[in-house]
Coordinates of C-alpha atoms in Angstrom, one line a residue:
M19 CA -102.9 66.3 -100.0
A20 CA -103.0 69.8 -101.0
T21 CA -104.8 71.2 -97.9
T22 CA -103.0 69.3 -96.2
A23 CA -99.2 71.6 -96.8
V24 CA -101.5 74.6 -96.6
R25 CA -102.1 73.8 -92.8
R26 CA -98.4 73.5 -93.0
R27 CA -96.9 76.5 -94.8
T28 CA -99.9 78.0 -92.6
T29 CA -98.6 77.2 -89.0
L30 CA -94.8 77.5 -90.2
H31 CA -95.1 81.1 -91.4
Q32 CA -97.0 82.1 -88.0
P33 CA -95.5 85.1 -86.6
V34 CA -93.6 85.3 -82.9
P35 CA -94.2 87.4 -80.4
P36 CA -91.3 89.7 -79.5
T37 CA -89.6 88.8 -76.0
P38 CA -90.5 91.7 -73.4
D39 CA -87.9 94.6 -73.3
A40 CA -86.8 95.2 -69.8
H41 CA -87.4 99.0 -69.5
D42 CA -91.5 97.2 -70.6
F43 CA -92.0 96.4 -66.9
P44 CA -92.4 99.5 -64.0
T45 CA -88.9 99.6 -61.8
R46 CA -87.9 101.4 -58.9
P47 CA -84.7 103.1 -58.0
Y48 CA -82.5 100.8 -55.7
D49 CA -79.4 101.9 -53.9
L50 CA -77.1 99.1 -54.3
V51 CA -74.1 100.9 -52.0
K52 CA -76.2 101.9 -48.6
E53 CA -78.3 98.3 -48.5
F54 CA -74.5 97.1 -48.6
V55 CA -73.7 99.8 -45.8
L56 CA -76.6 99.1 -44.0
A57 CA -76.1 94.8 -43.6
L58 CA -72.7 95.8 -43.1
L59 CA -73.7 98.0 -40.0
A60 CA -76.5 95.4 -38.3
V61 CA -74.2 92.3 -38.9
S62 CA -71.3 93.8 -36.8
L63 CA -73.5 94.6 -34.7
L64 CA -75.5 91.6 -33.9
T65 CA -71.9 90.1 -34.0
A66 CA -69.7 92.3 -31.5
G67 CA -73.8 91.7 -29.7
L68 CA -73.1 88.0 -29.3
A69 CA -70.6 87.9 -29.6
A70 CA -70.1 90.3 -25.9
A71 CA -72.7 87.4 -24.5
F72 CA -71.8 83.7 -25.5
S73 CA -68.2 84.0 -26.5
S74 CA -65.5 82.4 -24.5
P75 CA -63.6 85.6 -22.8
D76 CA -59.3 85.0 -23.3
E77 CA -58.1 82.7 -21.5
T78 CA -53.6 83.3 -20.5
A79 CA -52.3 79.6 -21.0
I80 CA -50.8 78.4 -17.8
T81 CA -47.3 77.9 -18.2
M82 CA -45.2 76.3 -16.1
R83 CA -43.4 80.1 -14.6
S84 CA -46.7 81.2 -14.0
W85 CA -47.2 77.8 -12.1
A86 CA -44.6 77.6 -10.5
Q87 CA -45.6 82.0 -10.2
A88 CA -48.4 81.4 -8.2
A89 CA -47.8 78.3 -6.3
P90 CA -44.5 76.9 -5.2
D91 CA -45.3 74.8 -2.3
D92 CA -46.8 72.6 -5.4
V93 CA -44.6 72.7 -7.2
V94 CA -41.6 71.3 -4.6
A95 CA -44.4 68.9 -3.8
T96 CA -45.4 67.7 -7.5
A97 CA -40.5 67.8 -8.0
A98 CA -40.8 65.1 -4.2
A99 CA -43.7 63.1 -6.2
E100 CA -41.7 62.8 -9.4
L101 CA -38.7 61.8 -7.6
A102 CA -40.2 59.5 -6.0
G103 CA -42.0 57.6 -8.1
T104 CA -45.8 58.3 -6.2
S105 CA -47.0 60.8 -8.8
A106 CA -50.5 59.8 -11.3
S107 CA -48.5 60.2 -14.5
A108 CA -46.1 57.8 -12.7
T109 CA -48.7 55.5 -11.8
Y110 CA -50.9 55.9 -14.4
G111 CA -50.1 53.0 -16.7
P112 CA -50.3 52.6 -20.5
P113 CA -49.3 54.7 -22.6
Y114 CA -47.1 56.1 -20.5
N115 CA -45.7 53.1 -18.4
S116 CA -46.5 49.8 -16.9
N117 CA -46.9 50.7 -13.6
A118 CA -50.5 49.6 -13.6
E119 CA -52.9 47.8 -15.7
G120 CA -54.9 50.8 -15.8
Q121 CA -58.8 51.4 -17.0
K122 CA -60.7 47.7 -18.0
L123 CA -64.4 47.6 -19.7
L124 CA -65.6 43.6 -18.8
G125 CA -62.3 42.4 -17.3
I126 CA -60.8 43.9 -20.6
P127 CA -57.4 46.2 -19.7
T128 CA -58.0 48.2 -22.4
Q129 CA -55.4 51.3 -21.9
R130 CA -53.1 47.6 -22.1
L131 CA -53.6 47.4 -25.6
G132 CA -52.0 49.6 -27.1
G133 CA -48.6 49.2 -24.6
V134 CA -46.6 52.0 -23.3
R135 CA -46.3 53.8 -26.8
I136 CA -45.0 57.3 -24.9
P137 CA -42.7 55.9 -22.5
V138 CA -42.3 59.2 -19.9
D139 CA -40.3 58.5 -16.6
S140 CA -41.8 60.6 -14.1
A141 CA -37.3 61.1 -12.2
S142 CA -37.0 63.2 -16.0
L143 CA -39.3 65.6 -15.8
V144 CA -37.7 67.0 -12.9
L145 CA -33.1 66.0 -13.4
Q146 CA -33.2 66.3 -17.9
P147 CA -33.8 69.6 -17.4
L148 CA -31.9 70.4 -13.5
A149 CA -28.8 68.5 -16.0
L150 CA -28.5 71.8 -18.9
V151 CA -28.3 74.1 -16.1
S152 CA -25.4 75.3 -16.2
G153 CA -22.6 77.5 -13.7
D154 CA -24.4 76.1 -10.5
P155 CA -21.6 73.0 -8.5
L156 CA -24.2 72.6 -5.4
L157 CA -26.4 71.1 -8.6
R158 CA -24.0 69.3 -10.3
A159 CA -22.8 67.8 -7.1
A160 CA -26.1 67.0 -5.9
L161 CA -27.2 65.4 -9.9
A162 CA -24.0 63.0 -9.1
R163 CA -25.3 62.0 -5.3
W164 CA -28.6 61.0 -7.1
N165 CA -27.6 59.3 -10.2
A166 CA -24.5 57.2 -8.0
A167 CA -26.8 56.0 -5.2
P168 CA -29.3 52.7 -5.8
T169 CA -33.4 53.2 -7.5
A170 CA -34.2 51.8 -3.5
Q171 CA -31.7 54.6 -1.4
R172 CA -33.3 57.7 -4.3
T173 CA -37.2 56.3 -3.6
G174 CA -36.4 56.7 0.0
W175 CA -35.2 59.8 -0.1
A176 CA -38.1 61.4 -2.3
S177 CA -41.0 59.4 -0.5
R178 CA -39.6 61.1 2.9
Y179 CA -39.4 64.5 1.4
A180 CA -42.7 63.8 0.1
D181 CA -44.4 63.3 2.7
A182 CA -42.5 65.6 4.9
L183 CA -43.6 68.0 2.6
A184 CA -46.7 67.3 3.5
K185 CA -47.4 67.2 7.1
S186 CA -45.3 70.1 6.8
G187 CA -47.3 71.7 4.2
G188 CA -44.3 73.7 2.7
G189 CA -40.8 73.7 3.8
P190 CA -39.5 71.0 6.2
A191 CA -36.7 71.1 8.4
P192 CA -33.7 69.9 7.2
A193 CA -32.5 66.1 7.6
A194 CA -30.3 63.8 6.1
G195 CA -32.0 61.1 5.7
Y196 CA -33.3 63.4 1.6
G197 CA -30.2 63.7 0.6
P198 CA -29.9 65.7 -2.4
V199 CA -33.9 66.0 -2.6
P200 CA -33.7 69.4 -1.3
L201 CA -31.2 71.4 -3.0
L202 CA -32.8 69.6 -6.7
T203 CA -36.9 70.5 -6.2
S204 CA -35.2 73.6 -4.9
R205 CA -33.2 74.2 -8.0
F206 CA -36.4 73.0 -10.1
L207 CA -38.3 75.4 -8.5
T208 CA -36.4 78.1 -9.3
L209 CA -35.4 76.9 -13.1
A210 CA -39.8 77.1 -13.8
R211 CA -40.1 80.6 -12.5
S212 CA -36.6 82.1 -14.8
G213 CA -38.9 80.5 -17.6
G214 CA -36.9 78.5 -18.4
L215 CA -38.6 75.0 -17.9
E216 CA -40.4 75.0 -20.9
G217 CA -38.2 74.5 -23.7
S218 CA -35.8 72.2 -22.0
L219 CA -39.5 69.5 -21.3
T220 CA -41.0 70.7 -24.3
S221 CA -38.8 69.7 -26.9
S222 CA -38.8 66.7 -27.9
G223 CA -36.3 66.3 -30.8
T224 CA -37.5 67.8 -34.4
F225 CA -36.4 71.4 -35.0
Y226 CA -39.5 73.4 -33.8
G227 CA -39.4 71.1 -30.3
S228 CA -43.7 71.1 -30.2
D229 CA -44.4 67.9 -28.4
Q230 CA -46.0 68.5 -24.7
T231 CA -46.4 65.6 -23.6
R232 CA -43.9 65.9 -21.1
P233 CA -45.8 69.7 -19.5
L234 CA -48.9 69.0 -19.3
L235 CA -48.1 65.4 -17.8
L236 CA -46.2 67.4 -14.8
L237 CA -48.7 70.2 -15.0
S238 CA -51.4 67.7 -14.5
D239 CA -49.4 66.0 -11.9
G240 CA -49.6 69.5 -9.4
A241 CA -52.8 70.3 -7.8
Y242 CA -52.9 74.1 -9.3
L243 CA -53.7 73.3 -13.2
E244 CA -56.9 70.9 -11.6
D245 CA -57.5 73.8 -9.0
T246 CA -57.5 76.2 -11.5
A247 CA -60.0 74.0 -13.8
R248 CA -62.1 74.1 -11.0
A249 CA -62.6 78.0 -9.9
Q250 CA -63.2 77.9 -13.6
R251 CA -66.0 74.8 -13.0
L252 CA -64.4 73.0 -15.6
G253 CA -64.2 69.9 -13.0
G254 CA -65.5 66.5 -14.4
D255 CA -68.0 66.2 -11.6
Q256 CA -69.2 70.2 -13.3
W257 CA -69.6 69.2 -16.6
G258 CA -66.2 69.9 -17.5
M259 CA -66.5 68.6 -20.8
M260 CA -69.3 70.8 -21.9
N261 CA -67.9 74.2 -19.7
E262 CA -65.9 76.5 -21.0
T263 CA -64.1 78.6 -19.1
G264 CA -66.2 81.2 -16.7
N265 CA -69.3 79.1 -17.1
Y266 CA -70.0 79.9 -20.8
P267 CA -71.5 78.2 -22.8
G268 CA -69.3 75.1 -24.1
Q269 CA -70.5 72.0 -26.5
P270 CA -74.1 70.7 -25.4
W271 CA -73.3 68.1 -28.1
M272 CA -71.7 66.9 -25.3
W273 CA -73.5 66.3 -23.5
L274 CA -75.1 62.9 -23.5
Y275 CA -70.9 61.6 -23.0
T276 CA -71.0 64.6 -20.4
F277 CA -73.7 63.3 -18.7
W278 CA -72.4 59.4 -17.3
Y279 CA -69.9 61.1 -15.3
Q280 CA -72.4 62.5 -12.8
V281 CA -74.3 59.4 -12.4
K282 CA -73.9 55.7 -10.2
P283 CA -71.8 53.4 -11.3
F284 CA -70.1 56.0 -13.5
S285 CA -69.3 58.6 -11.1
T286 CA -68.0 56.0 -8.4
S287 CA -65.6 53.9 -11.2
D288 CA -63.1 54.1 -11.3
N289 CA -63.1 52.8 -14.6
A290 CA -65.5 55.2 -16.0
D291 CA -63.3 56.2 -19.1
A292 CA -63.5 52.9 -20.5
Q293 CA -67.8 51.7 -19.3
V294 CA -68.0 55.6 -20.3
W295 CA -66.4 54.9 -23.7
G296 CA -68.0 51.1 -23.6
L297 CA -72.6 52.4 -23.8
M298 CA -71.3 55.5 -26.1
L299 CA -70.3 52.5 -28.4
V300 CA -73.1 50.5 -27.7
L301 CA -75.2 53.4 -27.9
T302 CA -73.8 54.6 -30.7
A303 CA -74.1 51.7 -32.6
G304 CA -78.5 51.2 -31.8
L305 CA -78.6 54.8 -33.5
M306 CA -76.7 53.7 -36.8
F307 CA -78.9 49.9 -36.9
L308 CA -82.4 51.6 -34.7
P309 CA -84.1 50.8 -39.0
L310 CA -83.1 46.9 -38.6
I311 CA -84.0 46.9 -34.9
P312 CA -87.2 45.1 -34.1
G313 CA -89.5 47.0 -32.2
L314 CA -87.2 50.0 -31.6
R315 CA -87.8 51.0 -36.0
S316 CA -91.4 50.8 -35.1
I317 CA -91.4 53.4 -32.1
P318 CA -92.1 56.1 -34.5
R319 CA -95.7 54.7 -35.2
W320 CA -95.7 54.2 -31.6
I321 CA -95.0 57.5 -31.1
P322 CA -95.8 59.6 -33.8
V323 CA -94.7 63.1 -33.3
H324 CA -94.2 63.6 -37.0
R325 CA -97.6 63.9 -37.0
L326 CA -97.6 66.6 -34.6
V327 CA -94.5 68.5 -36.7
W328 CA -96.3 68.3 -39.2
R329 CA -99.5 68.0 -38.9
R330 CA -101.0 71.0 -41.7
Y331 CA -99.8 68.7 -44.0
Y332 CA -101.1 65.6 -42.6
R333 CA -104.7 67.5 -41.7
A334 CA -104.8 68.3 -45.8
H335 CA -104.3 65.1 -45.8
L336 CA -106.9 63.5 -44.5
A337 CA -109.0 66.1 -45.9
G338 CA -108.4 65.3 -49.5
N339 CA -108.1 61.2 -48.9
G340 CA -112.2 62.3 -47.7
R341 CA -113.0 64.2 -50.2
S342 CA -112.2 61.1 -52.1
A343 CA -113.3 59.2 -50.9
R344 CA -117.1 61.1 -50.8
T345 CA -116.6 61.4 -54.5

């Protein structure tokens, strides 16, 4: 017992080695400010170079005013089509109107399932802004004549004028069968050129008036927007969803979605949007449940790409297993 106690006391009173001081180690001068300046310059030059090589150009937005200045005939033709109810948005279907069934998937009218949630009367895209114009008695008379006419007569006026515009490629000769449509469309062009069309279409009953649905529908009903997009290689058959303006690198992660629009039967189908959406839903579900699908989950064992990627590990692992087996 005595011997044990002595040993314990000896152990408890052993000297503790001192903690090394930082100055005991070798040092070298280090200029933190110089390091910061060099890093800042390197990152700035790298950022500027990559931005110049790969960034997208800052294209100005297309407005109603720029549209009217660049393609006045297209504005007039679009206004006539809106009044006739033959524009793309007028015949689109839900969520804007009930004039078409819209996209279908396996016979299911998927576009109609949500209903008409954003009702838009195509004629109101033209008439509502014109009704806000003051100090123009001829326009007031034309609006009154339009509103007093039966629906069939309105459609006839606008349809005949739209057909005449398409045939003449510009302003057709005056005719009695057009009613007030020529004056309405010309005043609509004047309003667009002045820049007054923007606010009347974006007003949504709120203080900020930021609803862009109506101006976008009107702009997309014309040919100018699509022509501009195709000039920038942004058309649907130009992989537009993954491109950026000027054919700069865009969103390459969208290639799988846009790929299907380039091949049949999707490229020639009227239901391509719904079909591509359904296909991507199936592919996404397959990716999510891959570990649970027999056969598919065994592909990594059949095609051991991971062994090629981690070849050093497997080489060492196999070599270690071989040594253990021999030992």
